[in-house]
Short mmCIF file of C-alpha atoms in Angstrom, two decimals:
data_model
loop_
_atom_site.label_atom_id
_atom_site.label_comp_id
_atom_site.label_asym_id
_atom_site.label_seq_id
_atom_site.Cartn_x
_atom_site.Cartn_y
_atom_site.Cartn_z
CA MET A 1 95.98 78.09 97.64
CA THR A 2 92.31 80.27 98.46
CA SER A 3 92.09 82.51 100.63
CA ILE A 4 88.94 81.11 102.98
CA SER A 5 86.19 84.06 103.28
CA ARG A 6 85.25 83.60 107.24
CA ARG A 7 81.49 86.10 107.09
CA SER A 8 79.44 88.17 104.78
CA ALA A 9 80.01 91.99 104.74
CA VAL A 10 76.22 92.40 106.25
CA LEU A 11 76.43 89.66 109.26
CA GLY A 12 80.57 91.49 110.55
CA VAL A 13 78.60 95.03 110.77
CA ALA A 14 75.59 93.16 112.33
CA ALA A 15 78.52 91.62 114.61
CA LEU A 16 79.90 93.96 115.97
CA THR A 17 77.17 96.45 116.39
CA ALA A 18 75.48 93.74 118.80
CA GLY A 19 79.25 92.72 120.38
CA LEU A 20 79.56 96.67 121.07
CA ALA A 21 76.47 97.00 122.70
CA LEU A 22 76.85 94.33 124.81
CA THR A 23 79.92 94.51 125.96
CA GLY A 24 78.66 98.72 126.67
CA CYS A 25 81.93 100.42 126.12
CA THR A 26 82.08 103.93 126.25
CA LYS A 27 83.60 106.71 124.30
CA ALA A 28 87.46 106.71 125.00
CA ALA A 29 90.20 109.68 125.95
CA THR A 30 90.32 112.21 123.05
CA ASP A 31 92.71 115.56 122.34
CA SER A 32 91.22 118.63 121.36
CA GLY A 33 90.77 119.70 117.83
CA ALA A 34 90.30 116.05 115.16
CA ALA A 35 91.13 113.47 118.52
CA GLY A 36 87.61 115.03 120.15
CA THR A 37 87.04 116.75 123.60
CA GLY A 38 85.11 113.95 125.06
CA ALA A 39 86.86 111.89 128.76
CA ALA A 40 87.84 108.93 129.93
CA THR A 41 87.74 107.14 133.11
CA ALA A 42 90.59 105.21 133.91
CA ALA A 43 87.32 102.27 134.60
CA ALA A 44 85.67 102.71 131.15
CA LYS A 45 86.22 99.25 129.72
CA LEU A 46 88.65 99.27 126.79
CA SER A 47 86.99 98.31 123.26
CA VAL A 48 88.75 97.61 120.41
CA VAL A 49 88.11 96.70 116.65
CA PHE A 50 90.67 95.36 113.94
CA ILE A 51 89.20 96.39 110.62
CA PRO A 52 92.64 95.08 108.60
CA LYS A 53 92.74 95.70 104.61
CA ASN A 54 90.76 92.44 104.11
CA LEU A 55 89.04 89.02 106.03
CA GLY A 56 90.17 85.59 105.05
CA ASN A 57 94.24 86.29 104.40
CA PRO A 58 96.07 84.37 106.54
CA TYR A 59 98.05 87.29 107.34
CA PHE A 60 95.77 88.76 108.75
CA ASP A 61 94.30 85.76 110.54
CA THR A 62 98.05 86.13 111.96
CA SER A 63 98.49 89.37 113.20
CA ASP A 64 94.77 90.63 114.39
CA ALA A 65 95.02 86.81 116.58
CA GLY A 66 98.31 88.47 118.06
CA GLY A 67 95.89 91.44 118.83
CA LYS A 68 93.10 89.73 120.69
CA LYS A 69 95.49 88.01 122.43
CA VAL A 70 96.95 91.36 123.89
CA VAL A 71 93.73 93.15 123.86
CA GLU A 72 92.02 89.95 126.14
CA SER A 73 95.03 90.34 128.61
CA LEU A 74 94.58 93.72 129.30
CA GLY A 75 90.87 92.87 130.52
CA GLY A 76 89.75 94.55 127.05
CA THR A 77 86.90 93.33 124.29
CA TYR A 78 87.94 92.49 120.65
CA SER A 79 86.45 92.56 117.66
CA GLU A 80 87.58 92.03 113.96
CA VAL A 81 85.18 93.01 111.22
CA GLY A 82 86.67 93.84 107.40
CA PRO A 83 85.42 93.77 103.84
CA GLN A 84 85.51 90.61 101.79
CA GLN A 85 87.60 92.65 98.95
CA ALA A 86 90.41 94.83 99.42
CA SER A 87 88.79 98.10 99.19
CA PRO A 88 88.89 101.58 100.89
CA ASP A 89 85.12 101.81 100.78
CA GLY A 90 84.32 98.29 102.45
CA GLN A 91 86.50 99.78 105.02
CA VAL A 92 84.41 102.71 105.70
CA GLN A 93 80.89 101.41 106.95
CA TYR A 94 83.03 99.51 109.46
CA ILE A 95 84.52 102.26 110.41
CA ASN A 96 81.30 104.90 111.21
CA THR A 97 79.78 100.96 112.79
CA ALA A 98 82.54 101.17 115.49
CA ALA A 99 82.56 104.51 115.73
CA GLN A 100 79.57 104.79 116.35
CA GLN A 101 78.82 102.11 118.71
CA ARG A 102 82.18 104.63 120.49
CA ALA A 103 84.69 101.57 120.88
CA SER A 104 88.14 103.10 122.09
CA ALA A 105 90.00 102.46 119.32
CA LEU A 106 90.20 101.42 115.74
CA VAL A 107 93.26 99.44 114.48
CA VAL A 108 92.54 99.28 110.96
CA SER A 109 94.96 98.76 107.87
CA ALA A 110 93.94 100.89 105.14
CA ASN A 111 93.46 100.40 102.08
CA ASP A 112 93.87 104.09 101.33
CA PRO A 113 96.21 107.21 101.93
CA LYS A 114 93.19 109.32 102.16
CA ALA A 115 89.93 107.34 101.00
CA ILE A 116 88.80 106.19 105.00
CA GLY A 117 90.40 109.47 105.89
CA ASP A 118 86.61 111.97 106.75
CA ALA A 119 85.39 107.89 108.05
CA LEU A 120 88.38 107.90 110.49
CA ASN A 121 88.36 111.57 111.66
CA GLN A 122 84.82 111.50 112.29
CA ALA A 123 85.14 108.84 115.00
CA ARG A 124 88.11 110.48 116.53
CA LYS A 125 85.84 113.59 117.15
CA GLY A 126 84.09 111.10 118.47
CA GLY A 127 86.06 110.33 121.07
CA THR A 128 87.64 106.69 119.75
CA LYS A 129 91.97 106.52 119.19
CA VAL A 130 92.67 105.72 116.04
CA VAL A 131 96.06 103.40 115.30
CA THR A 132 97.00 102.36 111.61
CA PHE A 133 99.17 99.15 111.09
CA ASP A 134 101.13 97.57 108.10
CA SER A 135 99.47 100.25 105.54
CA ASP A 136 98.96 104.07 106.92
CA THR A 137 97.00 106.72 106.05
CA ASP A 138 97.89 110.53 105.79
CA PRO A 139 98.95 111.61 109.29
CA GLN A 140 95.83 113.45 109.59
CA TYR A 141 93.46 110.63 109.58
CA ARG A 142 94.83 108.70 112.64
CA ASP A 143 97.08 108.84 116.47
CA LEU A 144 100.31 106.32 115.90
CA PHE A 145 100.97 104.32 112.97
CA ILE A 146 103.01 101.13 113.69
CA ASN A 147 105.63 100.24 110.94
CA GLN A 148 106.37 96.88 111.14
CA ALA A 149 109.62 97.96 109.55
CA SER A 150 111.35 100.79 108.17
CA PRO A 151 110.07 101.45 103.90
CA ASP A 152 113.95 101.31 103.50
CA GLY A 153 114.44 98.35 104.94
CA LEU A 154 112.00 96.12 103.48
CA ALA A 155 112.79 97.95 99.81
CA LYS A 156 116.66 96.91 100.74
CA VAL A 157 116.22 93.38 101.66
CA GLU A 158 113.37 92.20 99.08
CA VAL A 159 116.27 93.94 96.23
CA ASP A 160 118.95 93.01 97.34
CA GLY A 161 117.55 89.04 97.59
CA ILE A 162 116.84 89.27 93.94
CA THR A 163 119.51 90.35 92.86
CA LYS A 164 121.34 88.07 94.36
CA GLN A 165 118.98 85.19 93.07
CA ILE A 166 119.66 86.12 88.89
CA GLY A 167 123.20 87.07 89.36
CA ASP A 168 122.68 91.09 89.41
CA SER A 169 122.12 91.01 85.62
CA GLY A 170 118.80 90.61 83.62
CA GLU A 171 114.77 91.16 83.99
CA ILE A 172 112.66 90.97 86.66
CA ALA A 173 109.22 92.41 87.53
CA ILE A 174 106.81 93.17 90.72
CA LEU A 175 103.28 91.79 91.71
CA SER A 176 102.37 94.02 93.68
CA ALA A 177 98.27 94.10 96.51
CA SER A 178 95.90 97.31 94.93
CA ALA A 179 97.48 100.48 93.11
CA ASN A 180 96.42 102.67 95.66
CA ALA A 181 97.94 99.78 98.39
CA THR A 182 100.23 102.27 100.86
CA ASN A 183 102.84 100.25 102.16
CA GLN A 184 103.70 98.25 98.61
CA ASN A 185 103.50 101.65 96.30
CA ALA A 186 106.65 103.31 99.25
CA TRP A 187 107.97 100.36 99.24
CA ILE A 188 108.07 100.19 95.01
CA ASP A 189 109.51 103.74 95.25
CA LEU A 190 112.65 103.00 97.08
CA MET A 191 112.91 99.56 95.21
CA LYS A 192 113.06 101.05 91.85
CA LYS A 193 115.93 103.51 93.67
CA ASP A 194 117.40 101.18 94.84
CA LEU A 195 118.07 99.34 91.37
CA ALA A 196 118.84 102.79 89.38
CA ALA A 197 121.29 103.31 92.25
CA ASN A 198 123.08 100.24 92.63
CA HIS A 199 121.69 97.83 89.81
CA PRO A 200 122.45 98.63 86.53
CA ASN A 201 122.02 95.73 84.60
CA VAL A 202 119.10 94.66 86.46
CA LYS A 203 115.97 95.56 84.49
CA LEU A 204 112.57 96.38 85.91
CA VAL A 205 110.27 95.20 82.67
CA ASP A 206 106.52 95.39 84.64
CA VAL A 207 104.69 95.98 88.31
CA VAL A 208 101.58 94.46 88.49
CA TYR A 209 98.28 94.00 91.04
CA GLY A 210 96.91 91.03 92.39
CA ASN A 211 94.90 92.93 94.31
CA ASP A 212 95.24 90.57 97.50
CA ASP A 213 93.19 88.08 96.50
CA ASP A 214 94.42 84.38 95.21
CA GLN A 215 93.19 83.24 92.00
CA THR A 216 94.46 87.52 90.17
CA SER A 217 97.54 87.07 91.78
CA PHE A 218 98.01 83.87 90.21
CA ASP A 219 97.13 85.47 86.76
CA LYS A 220 99.26 87.87 87.46
CA THR A 221 101.87 85.48 87.85
CA ALA A 222 101.50 83.69 84.79
CA ALA A 223 100.58 86.68 82.69
CA LEU A 224 103.78 88.39 83.74
CA LEU A 225 105.81 85.01 82.85
CA GLN A 226 104.40 85.05 78.80
CA THR A 227 104.34 88.77 78.65
CA HIS A 228 108.21 88.92 79.29
CA PRO A 229 109.67 85.76 78.07
CA ASN A 230 112.92 86.54 79.75
CA LEU A 231 111.88 87.62 82.98
CA LYS A 232 114.65 86.05 85.78
CA GLY A 233 113.07 86.90 89.26
CA ILE A 234 109.75 88.29 91.16
CA ILE A 235 109.64 90.51 93.88
CA SER A 236 106.29 90.70 95.88
CA PRO A 237 105.65 92.73 98.75
CA THR A 238 102.15 91.15 99.95
CA THR A 239 101.98 87.59 101.33
CA VAL A 240 98.82 86.55 99.49
CA GLY A 241 100.86 87.50 96.32
CA ILE A 242 104.22 85.89 96.48
CA ALA A 243 102.14 82.51 97.49
CA ALA A 244 99.94 82.82 94.41
CA ALA A 245 103.04 83.25 92.37
CA ALA A 246 104.92 80.48 94.28
CA ARG A 247 101.74 78.13 93.70
CA TYR A 248 102.16 78.96 89.81
CA LEU A 249 105.78 78.58 89.53
CA SER A 250 106.08 75.37 91.28
CA THR A 251 103.60 73.51 88.50
CA SER A 252 105.13 75.57 85.21
CA ASP A 253 108.47 74.60 83.62
CA LYS A 254 109.89 78.21 85.23
CA LYS A 255 110.87 77.16 88.32
CA GLY A 256 113.75 76.83 89.33
CA LYS A 257 114.56 79.11 86.11
CA VAL A 258 112.71 82.28 87.67
CA ALA A 259 113.60 83.36 91.48
CA LEU A 260 110.64 84.68 93.73
CA THR A 261 111.03 86.16 96.52
CA GLY A 262 109.02 88.92 98.78
CA LEU A 263 106.73 88.79 102.12
CA GLY A 264 104.99 85.50 103.07
CA THR A 265 104.17 83.96 106.01
CA PRO A 266 105.92 80.09 106.91
CA ASN A 267 102.72 78.36 106.62
CA GLN A 268 102.22 79.55 103.10
CA MET A 269 105.40 79.51 101.42
CA ARG A 270 107.14 76.27 103.56
CA GLU A 271 106.12 73.76 100.91
CA TYR A 272 107.17 76.48 98.05
CA VAL A 273 111.32 77.02 100.39
CA LYS A 274 111.37 73.06 100.68
CA ASN A 275 110.47 72.06 96.63
CA GLY A 276 113.13 74.40 95.67
CA THR A 277 110.07 77.36 93.97
CA VAL A 278 111.64 79.91 96.27
CA ASN A 279 115.04 80.47 98.31
CA GLU A 280 114.17 82.66 100.46
CA PHE A 281 111.60 85.01 101.41
CA TYR A 282 110.90 88.16 104.39
CA LEU A 283 108.82 89.05 106.67
CA TRP A 284 108.45 90.50 110.62
CA ASN A 285 106.11 88.14 112.87
CA PRO A 286 102.50 89.55 112.05
CA ALA A 287 101.96 88.70 115.91
CA ASP A 288 103.28 90.82 116.93
CA LEU A 289 102.28 93.85 114.96
CA GLY A 290 100.06 93.17 115.73
CA GLY A 291 100.00 93.24 119.47
CA LEU A 292 102.64 96.35 119.20
CA ALA A 293 99.36 98.18 117.64
CA ALA A 294 96.77 97.11 120.65
CA TYR A 295 99.25 97.88 123.41
CA ALA A 296 99.73 101.26 121.81
CA ALA A 297 95.91 101.66 121.63
CA ASP A 298 95.70 100.63 125.08
CA ALA A 299 98.06 102.67 125.86
CA LEU A 300 96.09 106.20 124.12
CA VAL A 301 93.36 105.27 125.00
CA LYS A 302 94.62 105.38 129.05
CA GLY A 303 96.45 108.69 127.78
CA LYS A 304 99.96 107.37 128.55
CA ILE A 305 100.79 108.79 125.24
CA THR A 306 99.13 111.64 123.10
CA GLY A 307 100.77 109.48 120.37
CA LYS A 308 103.48 113.10 119.64
CA GLU A 309 106.93 111.94 118.87
CA GLY A 310 109.39 111.04 121.71
CA ASP A 311 106.19 109.64 124.07
CA THR A 312 107.44 106.30 125.43
CA PHE A 313 105.56 103.15 126.17
CA THR A 314 105.58 99.65 127.18
CA ALA A 315 104.46 96.82 124.80
CA GLY A 316 104.41 93.80 126.95
CA GLU A 317 107.07 91.17 126.08
CA LEU A 318 107.58 92.79 123.20
CA GLY A 319 109.46 95.29 125.04
CA ASP A 320 109.64 99.07 125.02
CA PHE A 321 109.31 101.63 122.09
CA LYS A 322 109.54 105.47 121.23
CA VAL A 323 107.04 107.45 118.91
CA GLY A 324 109.09 109.29 116.29
CA ALA A 325 108.35 111.20 113.59
CA ASN A 326 104.92 111.47 112.12
CA GLN A 327 103.13 109.73 114.51
CA THR A 328 105.26 106.15 113.78
CA VAL A 329 106.29 103.43 116.32
CA LEU A 330 108.65 101.33 114.16
CA LEU A 331 108.45 97.30 115.29
CA GLY A 332 112.00 96.18 114.01
CA ASP A 333 114.03 95.07 111.17
CA PRO A 334 112.39 92.00 108.92
CA PHE A 335 113.85 88.28 108.57
CA ALA A 336 115.15 86.60 106.34
CA PHE A 337 113.25 82.99 106.30
CA ASN A 338 114.88 79.67 104.00
CA ALA A 339 114.66 75.94 104.28
CA GLY A 340 117.69 76.08 106.91
CA ASN A 341 115.23 78.04 109.54
CA ILE A 342 111.44 77.97 107.95
CA ASP A 343 110.73 75.28 109.89
CA GLN A 344 111.00 76.86 113.77
CA PHE A 345 108.42 78.87 112.78
CA THR A 346 104.52 78.17 112.43
CA PHE A 347 102.76 80.90 111.58
#
């Protein structure tokens, strides 16, 4: 399954510029220091720009749709722009454009923890609130991070899943997104520690990167199986990667012999669960993640919270949330999808 490219980079910038200009958005409320010195009134129209890692990614289509629903329910203006390929340089131009147009808030899934930092802080100095979600920057570059689940919880559920499926013995590999993806690298480090401490008979023989591109991930899966003929399992903590790996395995002689798990969406993985390629995979609800990020952005813009530890805010039907250490808000625990429940979900 290939990603669908929805717009060119040039058109994306143009659309953002025109959209924000037409809405007449005003500068968001700011704090001292990196967050700027301006002030917003309660009457200022909320304008939130979502910048995913890349466009045409089903995971971000779902998460950003959740954000759109919340922003519009709050009477605000929603925009989604971003690069076609997942790269930090590709995100910077959209950050800069949104800042120049004085968006109230940016909601960003970072392609690098540092490379987009200067652009984000420049936006903050102009009064724009910055919320990262899914993949974080260094804390100094944003006001809040909306974490989909704890890194420890995600790493553990994936390691537990693959080791159970292969009988807690044998060779496994990891098919990740990009080498610089903050969230992926944090999870992988924790997976390595868990394997070393609790699964001495399971050997991690390789970590490869599909750059959140369907064809690249498909090709990397083929190469893994060729390079490691004794491979018994693959973990892919990326929705693009796991779907591409499943597509390859489903038509290969390794189907049913090489276990695959990781993070995926039900709509992507349904056929592979039903045809026996994949037994179980994990995720949170990305629409809830995008919605929570939008509620957090609104709370920052309206001055209900500042992002300090202990701040609390209400996120509609999602409930009440508290800001934790390092200005982080946790959505919840990962969920296991399998043949017994996958038809209950349609994202």
